[in-house]
XYZ file of C-alpha atoms in Angstrom:
457
model
C 86.354 64.984 -22.194
C 87.442 68.460 -21.774
C 87.071 68.510 -18.406
C 88.421 65.536 -17.459
C 91.877 66.572 -19.243
C 91.680 70.101 -17.707
C 91.341 68.212 -14.160
C 94.173 66.318 -15.235
C 96.461 69.545 -15.855
C 95.431 71.032 -12.737
C 96.475 67.950 -10.667
C 99.740 68.103 -12.799
C 100.538 71.637 -12.070
C 99.882 70.650 -8.830
C 102.171 68.311 -8.158
C 104.954 70.280 -9.974
C 104.102 73.231 -7.416
C 104.567 70.897 -4.741
C 107.744 69.119 -5.781
C 108.910 73.060 -6.279
C 108.453 74.275 -3.061
C 109.986 71.078 -1.707
C 112.784 71.581 -3.542
C 112.797 75.314 -2.396
C 112.692 74.378 1.312
C 115.661 71.934 1.143
C 117.687 74.598 -0.705
C 117.051 77.089 1.606
C 117.693 74.634 4.591
C 121.260 73.757 2.817
C 122.009 77.376 2.494
C 121.445 77.903 5.834
C 123.294 75.014 7.275
C 126.212 76.290 5.041
C 126.133 80.123 6.149
C 125.936 78.535 9.778
C 129.122 76.529 9.030
C 130.965 79.763 7.115
C 130.330 81.933 9.799
C 131.318 79.599 12.455
C 134.813 79.087 10.593
C 135.159 82.607 10.043
C 135.797 84.446 13.671
C 136.055 88.049 12.359
C 132.356 88.002 11.235
C 130.027 90.273 13.104
C 127.017 88.512 11.942
C 125.252 85.465 13.289
C 122.512 83.419 12.281
C 120.115 82.669 15.210
C 116.302 81.406 15.578
C 116.064 82.055 11.988
C 117.219 85.656 11.464
C 120.915 87.367 10.861
C 121.727 89.151 13.823
C 124.919 91.582 14.502
C 125.682 91.044 18.219
C 126.621 93.833 20.705
C 130.007 95.351 19.804
C 132.776 94.239 22.069
C 136.451 95.844 22.025
C 139.283 93.173 20.735
C 142.647 94.518 21.396
C 143.849 93.205 18.308
C 141.378 94.821 16.123
C 140.372 98.026 17.979
C 143.736 98.974 20.185
C 144.712 101.223 17.440
C 141.352 102.768 16.906
C 141.432 106.397 17.555
C 138.038 106.999 16.456
C 135.701 104.692 18.720
C 132.174 106.598 19.112
C 131.205 107.502 22.504
C 128.856 104.529 23.066
C 131.918 102.213 21.959
C 134.151 104.107 24.264
C 131.546 103.351 27.385
C 131.220 99.870 26.315
C 134.927 98.754 26.059
C 136.389 101.017 29.046
C 133.936 101.292 32.296
C 135.529 103.211 34.532
C 138.174 104.912 32.939
C 136.357 108.126 33.194
C 136.500 108.184 37.149
C 139.002 110.925 37.571
C 137.235 113.093 34.892
C 134.169 113.022 36.945
C 135.678 113.806 39.993
C 137.113 116.886 38.668
C 133.864 117.591 37.340
C 131.819 116.836 40.445
C 134.400 118.853 43.065
C 133.592 121.979 41.029
C 129.990 121.395 41.336
C 130.242 120.598 44.900
C 131.720 123.972 45.591
C 129.296 125.478 43.048
C 131.715 126.679 40.722
C 132.562 126.913 37.110
C 135.311 127.496 35.211
C 135.748 131.364 34.105
C 137.499 133.053 31.692
C 139.778 134.742 34.637
C 140.590 131.116 35.994
C 142.349 130.428 32.275
C 145.436 132.360 32.570
C 149.369 131.793 32.752
C 151.572 132.543 35.386
C 152.710 135.919 35.529
C 156.679 136.779 36.549
C 155.418 137.572 40.347
C 153.749 134.796 40.782
C 156.331 132.425 39.335
C 158.908 133.163 42.331
C 161.685 133.231 40.322
C 160.887 129.519 39.231
C 161.014 128.396 35.510
C 157.563 126.510 35.197
C 156.293 125.581 31.837
C 152.737 126.190 31.019
C 150.422 126.627 27.953
C 147.044 128.499 27.149
C 145.409 126.286 24.959
C 141.874 126.817 23.138
C 139.923 124.213 21.068
C 137.612 126.624 18.953
C 135.392 125.366 15.905
C 137.589 121.930 16.064
C 140.608 123.486 15.764
C 143.354 123.509 18.376
C 145.538 126.363 19.164
C 148.372 127.251 21.509
C 147.681 131.011 22.252
C 150.570 131.509 24.897
C 153.418 129.796 26.403
C 155.191 130.492 29.698
C 159.043 128.616 29.252
C 160.115 126.353 31.743
C 163.200 123.985 31.698
C 163.707 121.423 29.111
C 162.357 118.779 28.383
C 159.227 120.208 29.077
C 158.315 121.861 25.577
C 158.909 118.269 24.437
C 156.160 116.839 26.732
C 153.830 119.374 26.092
C 154.266 118.974 22.404
C 153.584 115.275 22.951
C 150.848 115.634 24.878
C 149.184 118.286 22.808
C 149.767 115.843 19.738
C 147.821 113.193 21.542
C 144.678 115.619 22.023
C 145.200 116.738 18.450
C 145.191 112.911 16.997
C 142.094 112.124 19.362
C 139.879 115.350 18.213
C 140.826 114.709 14.617
C 139.636 110.772 14.982
C 136.285 112.064 16.839
C 134.383 111.874 13.085
C 135.932 108.274 12.234
C 133.147 106.323 13.357
C 129.215 107.415 13.871
C 129.220 110.635 11.629
C 130.815 113.947 12.562
C 131.194 114.737 15.927
C 132.135 118.359 16.651
C 133.640 118.971 20.355
C 132.451 121.877 21.937
C 134.730 124.880 22.220
C 137.259 125.047 25.306
C 139.972 126.995 27.007
C 141.996 125.830 29.627
C 145.727 125.899 30.836
C 148.130 123.002 30.401
C 151.000 121.975 32.811
C 153.849 120.591 31.389
C 156.154 120.309 34.846
C 156.027 117.267 36.652
C 153.901 118.809 39.490
C 151.042 121.597 39.070
C 152.337 124.369 41.125
C 148.821 126.286 41.254
C 146.294 123.987 43.486
C 143.106 125.564 43.914
C 142.781 126.657 40.278
C 141.414 124.269 37.477
C 143.690 123.364 34.580
C 145.100 120.144 33.155
C 148.130 118.560 33.984
C 150.049 115.031 33.562
C 149.073 114.049 37.198
C 147.759 115.555 40.844
C 149.025 115.315 44.312
C 146.409 113.282 46.313
C 145.567 116.549 48.261
C 144.549 118.937 44.958
C 141.119 117.925 43.996
C 141.275 120.814 41.339
C 143.662 119.590 38.492
C 141.755 117.846 36.025
C 144.374 115.083 34.849
C 144.803 113.783 31.266
C 147.014 110.803 30.003
C 150.556 111.836 30.006
C 153.032 112.597 27.226
C 154.364 109.389 27.333
C 151.104 108.391 25.565
C 152.882 109.789 22.257
C 156.338 109.260 23.073
C 159.058 109.713 25.703
C 161.897 111.522 24.555
C 163.728 111.975 27.760
C 164.717 108.124 28.106
C 165.097 107.133 24.906
C 161.578 105.285 24.629
C 160.686 106.718 21.339
C 157.069 106.129 20.230
C 154.306 104.693 22.807
C 153.093 102.406 19.860
C 156.890 101.457 18.968
C 157.467 100.717 22.831
C 154.041 98.247 22.560
C 155.672 96.585 19.404
C 158.720 96.241 21.053
C 157.355 94.673 24.127
C 155.026 92.352 22.276
C 158.060 90.948 20.345
C 159.698 90.177 23.893
C 156.813 88.623 25.327
C 156.334 86.498 22.368
C 159.398 84.621 23.376
C 157.934 83.393 26.216
C 154.500 82.249 24.822
C 156.223 80.323 21.798
C 154.699 82.597 19.061
C 158.140 83.605 17.512
C 158.246 79.701 16.834
C 161.807 79.744 18.244
C 160.990 79.320 21.953
C 158.684 77.340 23.628
C 159.055 79.138 26.856
C 156.310 80.452 29.287
C 155.846 82.253 32.811
C 158.254 80.117 34.397
C 161.114 80.956 32.016
C 161.174 84.403 32.854
C 163.939 85.757 34.855
C 162.575 85.170 38.434
C 163.727 88.663 40.065
C 162.559 91.902 40.557
C 163.373 94.725 38.018
C 164.228 98.392 38.709
C 166.270 101.003 37.275
C 166.434 104.729 38.198
C 167.794 108.044 38.568
C 168.591 108.674 41.836
C 168.555 112.630 41.568
C 164.306 112.414 41.548
C 162.349 110.948 44.648
C 165.886 110.191 46.040
C 164.550 108.854 49.648
C 161.737 106.713 47.884
C 164.241 105.263 45.350
C 167.225 104.721 48.011
C 164.381 102.710 50.493
C 163.726 100.416 47.319
C 167.400 100.010 46.611
C 168.361 99.191 50.486
C 165.795 96.817 50.715
C 166.593 94.822 47.784
C 170.445 94.788 48.466
C 171.983 91.412 48.632
C 168.589 89.606 47.792
C 168.669 86.454 45.395
C 165.729 87.676 43.407
C 166.801 91.491 43.354
C 168.017 93.110 40.055
C 167.705 96.446 41.392
C 169.997 99.373 40.880
C 170.403 102.944 40.135
C 171.210 104.071 36.773
C 174.237 106.430 35.880
C 173.779 108.811 32.818
C 175.708 111.519 32.070
C 174.648 112.660 28.873
C 177.840 115.157 27.772
C 180.359 112.378 28.738
C 178.359 109.740 26.884
C 177.981 107.584 30.288
C 174.984 104.973 30.530
C 175.397 102.540 33.362
C 172.835 100.236 34.397
C 170.414 100.810 31.795
C 167.973 98.822 30.641
C 165.864 99.191 27.787
C 162.078 99.767 28.585
C 161.035 96.570 26.325
C 163.434 94.706 28.465
C 161.559 94.980 31.213
C 159.421 92.376 30.101
C 161.671 89.564 30.863
C 161.465 89.816 34.186
C 158.405 88.287 36.282
C 158.572 91.237 38.793
C 158.916 94.917 38.149
C 158.946 97.591 40.918
C 157.376 100.929 40.326
C 158.354 104.372 41.882
C 157.332 107.925 41.886
C 159.748 110.668 41.185
C 159.588 114.385 41.746
C 155.773 113.797 41.703
C 153.927 110.849 39.328
C 156.190 108.671 37.348
C 155.453 107.944 33.659
C 157.534 104.549 34.285
C 153.901 102.634 35.195
C 152.086 102.906 32.054
C 155.349 100.965 30.260
C 155.671 98.202 33.188
C 151.876 97.195 32.666
C 152.581 96.755 29.161
C 154.453 93.474 30.445
C 152.852 90.467 31.542
C 155.055 90.792 34.836
C 153.600 91.303 38.405
C 154.123 94.978 39.466
C 155.078 95.835 42.927
C 153.732 99.506 43.436
C 154.429 101.552 46.731
C 151.536 103.673 48.396
C 151.200 106.520 46.073
C 150.691 110.216 46.774
C 150.217 110.912 42.996
C 147.802 110.532 40.513
C 147.840 109.309 36.796
C 144.678 108.976 35.116
C 144.377 105.402 34.934
C 145.263 105.012 38.510
C 141.667 104.646 39.972
C 141.622 101.175 37.949
C 144.617 99.809 40.075
C 143.200 97.062 42.238
C 145.838 95.151 44.937
C 142.868 93.279 46.443
C 139.522 91.596 45.553
C 139.060 88.911 43.002
C 141.150 89.982 40.281
C 144.292 92.034 41.636
C 146.202 93.542 38.890
C 149.067 94.651 41.072
C 151.157 94.200 44.444
C 150.961 96.733 47.151
C 153.908 97.753 49.380
C 154.457 100.064 51.832
C 155.952 103.656 51.070
C 159.315 103.122 52.478
C 159.407 99.481 51.170
C 159.751 97.992 54.198
C 157.441 95.269 53.784
C 159.109 94.523 50.396
C 161.112 91.128 51.373
C 157.794 89.569 52.667
C 155.775 90.413 49.465
C 158.287 88.556 47.349
C 158.596 85.725 49.391
C 154.370 85.663 49.412
C 154.939 85.657 45.444
C 157.650 83.139 45.226
C 155.796 80.857 47.286
C 152.651 80.956 45.267
C 153.856 80.848 41.805
C 149.942 80.545 40.519
C 149.085 83.387 42.369
C 151.749 85.550 40.831
C 151.209 84.475 37.291
C 147.387 85.411 38.088
C 148.256 88.991 38.883
C 150.490 89.174 35.808
C 147.944 88.112 33.307
C 145.481 90.239 34.910
C 147.355 93.331 34.701
C 148.415 93.091 31.154
C 144.917 91.845 30.394
C 143.414 95.010 32.211
C 145.914 97.650 30.977
C 148.269 96.629 27.982
C 144.765 95.293 26.112
C 142.323 97.577 27.109
C 142.657 100.530 29.602
C 146.603 101.810 28.416
C 145.766 101.326 24.720
C 146.020 104.250 22.319
C 142.301 103.880 21.614
C 141.330 104.134 25.138
C 143.637 107.240 25.234
C 141.808 108.895 22.531
C 138.270 108.460 24.177
C 139.731 109.800 27.627
C 140.985 112.868 25.825
C 137.497 113.514 24.134
C 135.590 112.559 27.084
C 137.883 115.365 29.507
C 137.076 117.966 27.016
C 133.407 117.335 26.748
C 132.848 117.324 30.413
C 135.379 120.513 30.961
C 133.358 121.955 28.534
C 129.982 121.234 30.608
C 131.645 123.242 33.703
C 132.769 125.847 31.447
C 131.135 128.882 32.609
C 131.591 131.266 29.527
C 132.230 130.767 25.623
C 135.557 131.259 24.205
C 136.198 133.379 21.975
C 137.838 132.939 18.303
C 141.455 132.522 18.540
C 141.967 136.509 17.166
C 140.205 137.941 20.127
C 141.872 135.749 22.899
C 145.511 136.681 21.288
C 144.559 140.080 22.227
C 143.381 139.533 25.662
C 146.155 137.303 26.948
C 148.501 139.978 25.300
C 146.784 142.768 27.411
C 147.567 140.352 30.440
C 151.250 140.321 29.915
C 152.258 136.764 29.742
C 155.047 135.573 27.679
C 154.451 134.422 24.215
C 154.663 131.130 22.456
C 158.026 131.407 21.089
C 159.441 128.800 18.548
C 156.664 126.569 17.922
C 157.031 126.932 14.225
C 153.492 128.448 13.793
C 152.292 131.290 11.943
C 151.970 134.542 14.396
C 148.342 135.771 14.425
C 146.887 138.697 16.604
C 147.920 142.228 17.790
C 151.095 143.594 19.107
C 153.065 140.245 18.554
C 151.121 137.906 20.781
C 151.841 133.890 19.777
C 149.258 131.794 18.759
C 149.869 128.452 16.975
C 147.396 126.339 15.018
C 148.329 123.092 15.241
C 148.712 120.897 12.433
C 150.416 117.860 13.904
């Protein structure tokens, strides 16, 4: 009797266990289904359920989320911006090709006898133990000091954000000359500049000061300009809730404004080629600040209302193009003699062109405009690709921060000396007789009145 009862008890327990297992698996299946439905409805989630496991997919750059992320890791920079660092590696490879490294003697400012009476703005800059210093300054003409300050501010921001992702990252110590003039006047010597001539392989091209702000033309900060341009573009995609317009509602003209005192022959050729054309909104600006005169001026974000935008060089490279490429419009760019940091990414041919190439004298402008007007689908595709590649990726502040950090790291790899502390550098620079860093608002350090500013922007 006892044996029979014990067996019955075991059978009951077994049945209860089987029922419990059944309901457990059924409940887990329900949870998995609900979890997958939740993840599918939450596009911001990075986790995905696949083949019985929760998995995090490879990180991908999203402009809406990452455009202002100044602290992307090196791996994220490589994944997000392939091809962005071409100018950096070109400069490095040129040095290696000539079996040359950057030595202490290469890092010096102009002496008065070298300047030949021409004001030329340069800074001697030191990055040491993660701190950025202006060691000395050769004063030039306005607005070069403001441009230099903007360039250094962008560099400082990129350096400060270096530890924001992937743990602390201390960049190597480097020492360099930063040129703030429109063109670099010392070909054959390595240094940092906003652009380089195509015949000058020595210059290291850094993102221009416009990545911080362009005070010359009242553009204000680059971040504010991007916001203003986005508001204009929203009017043409219906996102503002007021207008449902699109590409077809943009002004069907080629827009350009500029000063005729810079790159006069290039710009005059454009004005002449566009004169009298129905598709032309091309004209020179007249700005006399001392008299309060501003004629034919167009706010930078307002260019985004046009289907076609013309770019011209000035005394050298021109900061205009970075702004035009923030518009979903077709850029028309003449043959260039100067290189900015993002120019290797410009493509006029291939499956996905992002601009239209025009002869340097603009003699084929009318023909290019006829082609664009005859093929609106092609024009629309070029405009979309220009915005997608540059506005939404390679000209984001995040991309610029990646570029600046990579530039410092690669420059250090071909630097043949270890920079000294800022105290020692100041004393050496003072012996060279260069002018001091005046008016930066920093605390003076070092002997004999030499200037050295710890940048705390």
